[in-house]
Amino acid sequence: MKILTVVSHPRENSLTFSVTGRFVQGLADAGHETEVLDLHRSGFNPVMWEADEPDWSSDHKIYSPEVEAEMERMKHHDALAFIFPIWWFNLPAMLKGYIDRVWNNGFAYGSTTLHHKKVLWLGLAGAPKEHFEKREYDKILSRHLNIGIADYCGISNSKVEILYDTLDSRPETFENLLSRAYHLGLEYDNDIKAAKEA
């Protein structure tokens, strides 16, 4: 499959980018093609303007050139992956702005929906798993991304994976996180294959 991997973090030397590297390696080792879209280094503007919300009464909308380019990029991929730090128990503003602008009415929802077979949301959390589970932040985030965004836009196969304890500086913790990212790439389409065989 051709998988668009979108990464959002202001620092290239971050754990988020290390995780992205391992995830992409897993995809490659499984025989997938991937394009990595670095929202910060690409110069993507997350702020929505009037040109990004054309006349809703028309079935044939023309969006701003930047949004049109990103929509065209998405059309060339079979599936999606998003890798990001979890800030304030949600997506970073950069990634939220990407969703707001690109997953727009008339493209991702409304008169048409997305064609992608799967989307993986891979979030990195500084807190331990128990902290998220105590107040059900994990369930809230999963419901928001899987149902409120992906399913609403036509992607029923949506999965949220959270890598916890990312502030733990022990080498074994770091390596475990990277290993998990690699296996998520390596096993990206296992559930799709299983569904076809059933």
Short mmCIF file of C-alpha atoms in Angstrom, two decimals:
data_model
loop_
_atom_site.label_atom_id
_atom_site.label_comp_id
_atom_site.label_asym_id
_atom_site.label_seq_id
_atom_site.Cartn_x
_atom_site.Cartn_y
_atom_site.Cartn_z
CA MET A 1 0.00 0.00 0.00
CA LYS A 2 0.93 3.63 -0.37
CA ILE A 3 0.77 5.25 3.04
CA LEU A 4 0.98 8.97 3.75
CA THR A 5 2.74 9.49 7.10
CA VAL A 6 2.13 12.94 8.56
CA VAL A 7 4.40 14.02 11.42
CA SER A 8 3.88 17.07 13.61
CA HIS A 9 6.61 18.32 15.95
CA PRO A 10 8.59 21.59 15.98
CA ARG A 11 11.94 19.84 16.67
CA GLU A 12 13.56 17.36 14.30
CA ASN A 13 15.70 15.96 17.15
CA SER A 14 12.58 14.98 19.10
CA LEU A 15 11.44 11.52 20.13
CA THR A 16 8.48 12.06 17.79
CA PHE A 17 10.85 12.09 14.82
CA SER A 18 12.78 9.07 16.12
CA VAL A 19 9.49 7.20 16.40
CA THR A 20 8.59 8.32 12.88
CA GLY A 21 11.87 6.95 11.55
CA ARG A 22 11.29 3.54 13.12
CA PHE A 23 7.66 3.43 12.04
CA VAL A 24 8.59 4.23 8.43
CA GLN A 25 11.30 1.55 8.54
CA GLY A 26 8.66 -0.95 9.63
CA LEU A 27 6.43 0.08 6.73
CA ALA A 28 9.32 -0.33 4.29
CA ASP A 29 10.26 -3.74 5.67
CA ALA A 30 6.64 -4.83 5.21
CA GLY A 31 6.80 -3.80 1.56
CA HIS A 32 4.79 -0.57 1.75
CA GLU A 33 5.55 2.72 0.05
CA THR A 34 5.35 5.82 2.19
CA GLU A 35 5.72 9.56 1.89
CA VAL A 36 6.55 11.50 5.05
CA LEU A 37 4.91 14.90 5.32
CA ASP A 38 6.65 17.04 7.94
CA LEU A 39 4.10 19.75 8.63
CA HIS A 40 6.59 22.16 10.20
CA ARG A 41 9.45 21.82 7.70
CA SER A 42 7.02 21.85 4.74
CA GLY A 43 5.90 25.33 5.77
CA PHE A 44 2.27 24.31 6.09
CA ASN A 45 0.11 27.09 7.52
CA PRO A 46 -2.41 25.64 10.02
CA VAL A 47 -4.56 28.78 10.11
CA MET A 48 -7.84 28.54 8.21
CA TRP A 49 -8.84 31.53 6.06
CA GLU A 50 -11.92 32.40 4.04
CA ALA A 51 -10.45 30.84 0.90
CA ASP A 52 -10.34 27.49 2.70
CA GLU A 53 -14.12 27.50 3.15
CA PRO A 54 -15.64 28.08 -0.29
CA ASP A 55 -19.36 28.21 -0.99
CA TRP A 56 -20.92 25.26 0.82
CA SER A 57 -23.86 25.16 -1.61
CA SER A 58 -21.61 24.03 -4.47
CA ASP A 59 -20.69 20.38 -5.06
CA HIS A 60 -17.59 21.45 -6.99
CA LYS A 61 -15.55 23.59 -4.63
CA ILE A 62 -12.25 25.27 -5.37
CA TYR A 63 -10.11 25.57 -2.24
CA SER A 64 -7.00 27.66 -1.60
CA PRO A 65 -3.91 26.50 -3.59
CA GLU A 66 -2.15 25.15 -0.47
CA VAL A 67 -5.18 23.10 0.53
CA GLU A 68 -5.72 21.86 -3.03
CA ALA A 69 -2.10 20.66 -3.09
CA GLU A 70 -2.52 18.73 0.16
CA MET A 71 -5.79 17.20 -1.01
CA GLU A 72 -4.05 16.05 -4.17
CA ARG A 73 -1.27 14.52 -2.06
CA MET A 74 -3.84 12.55 -0.04
CA LYS A 75 -5.51 11.25 -3.21
CA HIS A 76 -2.28 9.47 -4.18
CA HIS A 77 -2.21 7.30 -1.05
CA ASP A 78 -4.22 4.27 0.04
CA ALA A 79 -3.91 4.80 3.78
CA LEU A 80 -2.78 7.33 6.39
CA ALA A 81 -0.69 7.58 9.55
CA PHE A 82 -0.31 10.55 11.89
CA ILE A 83 2.53 10.78 14.42
CA PHE A 84 2.42 13.52 17.03
CA PRO A 85 2.98 14.46 20.68
CA ILE A 86 -0.16 14.54 22.79
CA TRP A 87 -0.41 18.05 24.22
CA TRP A 88 -3.26 18.99 26.55
CA PHE A 89 -4.66 15.50 25.90
CA ASN A 90 -5.24 16.35 22.25
CA LEU A 91 -3.59 16.96 18.88
CA PRO A 92 -0.98 19.73 18.55
CA ALA A 93 -2.35 22.93 16.98
CA MET A 94 -0.34 22.33 13.80
CA LEU A 95 -1.94 18.94 13.19
CA LYS A 96 -5.40 20.15 14.20
CA GLY A 97 -5.03 22.97 11.69
CA TYR A 98 -4.05 20.47 8.99
CA ILE A 99 -7.21 18.46 9.67
CA ASP A 100 -9.34 21.64 9.78
CA ARG A 101 -8.04 22.93 6.46
CA VAL A 102 -7.43 19.77 4.41
CA TRP A 103 -10.15 17.40 5.66
CA ASN A 104 -12.66 19.95 4.43
CA ASN A 105 -16.35 19.88 3.53
CA GLY A 106 -16.80 18.54 -0.01
CA PHE A 107 -13.52 16.60 0.16
CA ALA A 108 -13.41 14.60 3.37
CA TYR A 109 -17.06 14.85 4.38
CA GLY A 110 -20.33 16.12 2.98
CA SER A 111 -20.88 15.39 -0.71
CA THR A 112 -17.90 13.02 -0.75
CA THR A 113 -15.75 11.20 1.81
CA LEU A 114 -12.19 9.93 1.98
CA HIS A 115 -11.22 6.72 0.15
CA HIS A 116 -8.43 5.60 2.47
CA LYS A 117 -8.48 2.02 3.79
CA LYS A 118 -7.04 2.84 7.20
CA VAL A 119 -5.73 5.61 9.43
CA LEU A 120 -3.37 5.15 12.37
CA TRP A 121 -3.07 7.89 14.99
CA LEU A 122 0.22 7.40 16.85
CA GLY A 123 0.47 9.75 19.83
CA LEU A 124 3.34 10.21 22.26
CA ALA A 125 2.41 10.94 25.89
CA GLY A 126 4.79 12.09 28.61
CA ALA A 127 2.47 10.73 31.30
CA PRO A 128 2.20 7.05 32.29
CA LYS A 129 -0.68 4.90 31.04
CA GLU A 130 -2.30 4.87 34.49
CA HIS A 131 -2.61 8.66 34.42
CA PHE A 132 -4.52 8.56 31.14
CA GLU A 133 -6.74 5.67 32.19
CA LYS A 134 -7.62 7.26 35.55
CA ARG A 135 -9.65 10.01 33.87
CA GLU A 136 -10.27 8.09 30.64
CA TYR A 137 -8.22 10.50 28.55
CA ASP A 138 -7.24 7.54 26.38
CA LYS A 139 -10.88 6.68 25.65
CA ILE A 140 -11.79 10.31 25.04
CA LEU A 141 -8.96 10.77 22.53
CA SER A 142 -9.74 7.48 20.78
CA ARG A 143 -13.42 8.30 20.43
CA HIS A 144 -12.62 11.77 19.12
CA LEU A 145 -10.14 10.58 16.48
CA ASN A 146 -11.71 7.25 15.49
CA ILE A 147 -15.35 8.31 15.40
CA GLY A 148 -15.52 12.10 15.47
CA ILE A 149 -12.97 12.51 12.68
CA ALA A 150 -12.07 9.29 10.81
CA ASP A 151 -15.43 7.52 10.72
CA TYR A 152 -17.23 10.79 9.99
CA CYS A 153 -14.97 11.15 6.95
CA GLY A 154 -15.55 7.61 5.67
CA ILE A 155 -12.61 5.75 7.22
CA SER A 156 -14.08 3.01 9.41
CA ASN A 157 -10.71 1.34 10.03
CA SER A 158 -9.17 3.87 12.41
CA LYS A 159 -6.87 3.05 15.30
CA VAL A 160 -5.30 5.13 18.07
CA GLU A 161 -2.01 3.95 19.58
CA ILE A 162 -0.44 5.84 22.47
CA LEU A 163 3.22 5.53 23.46
CA TYR A 164 3.37 6.39 27.16
CA ASP A 165 6.15 7.52 29.50
CA THR A 166 8.05 9.38 26.79
CA LEU A 167 9.78 11.53 29.44
CA ASP A 168 11.38 8.46 31.00
CA SER A 169 15.07 8.89 30.15
CA ARG A 170 16.12 5.28 30.73
CA PRO A 171 17.65 3.74 27.56
CA GLU A 172 15.46 0.64 27.81
CA THR A 173 12.30 2.76 27.85
CA PHE A 174 13.48 4.70 24.81
CA GLU A 175 14.27 1.49 22.92
CA ASN A 176 10.94 -0.07 23.86
CA LEU A 177 9.10 2.94 22.43
CA LEU A 178 11.06 2.76 19.19
CA SER A 179 10.54 -0.99 18.95
CA ARG A 180 6.79 -0.53 19.35
CA ALA A 181 6.80 2.11 16.61
CA TYR A 182 8.70 -0.25 14.28
CA HIS A 183 6.21 -3.07 14.84
CA LEU A 184 3.26 -0.73 14.25
CA GLY A 185 4.74 -0.01 10.83
CA LEU A 186 5.61 -3.64 10.16
CA GLU A 187 2.10 -4.80 11.10
CA TYR A 188 0.24 -1.80 9.67
CA ASP A 189 -2.12 -3.71 7.39
CA ASN A 190 -2.47 -6.98 9.30
CA ASP A 191 -6.08 -6.24 10.21
CA ILE A 192 -6.87 -5.39 6.58
CA LYS A 193 -5.39 -8.71 5.42
CA ALA A 194 -7.30 -10.58 8.10
CA ALA A 195 -10.58 -8.97 7.02
CA LYS A 196 -9.99 -10.01 3.41
CA GLU A 197 -9.22 -13.59 4.40
CA ALA A 198 -12.28 -13.92 6.67
#
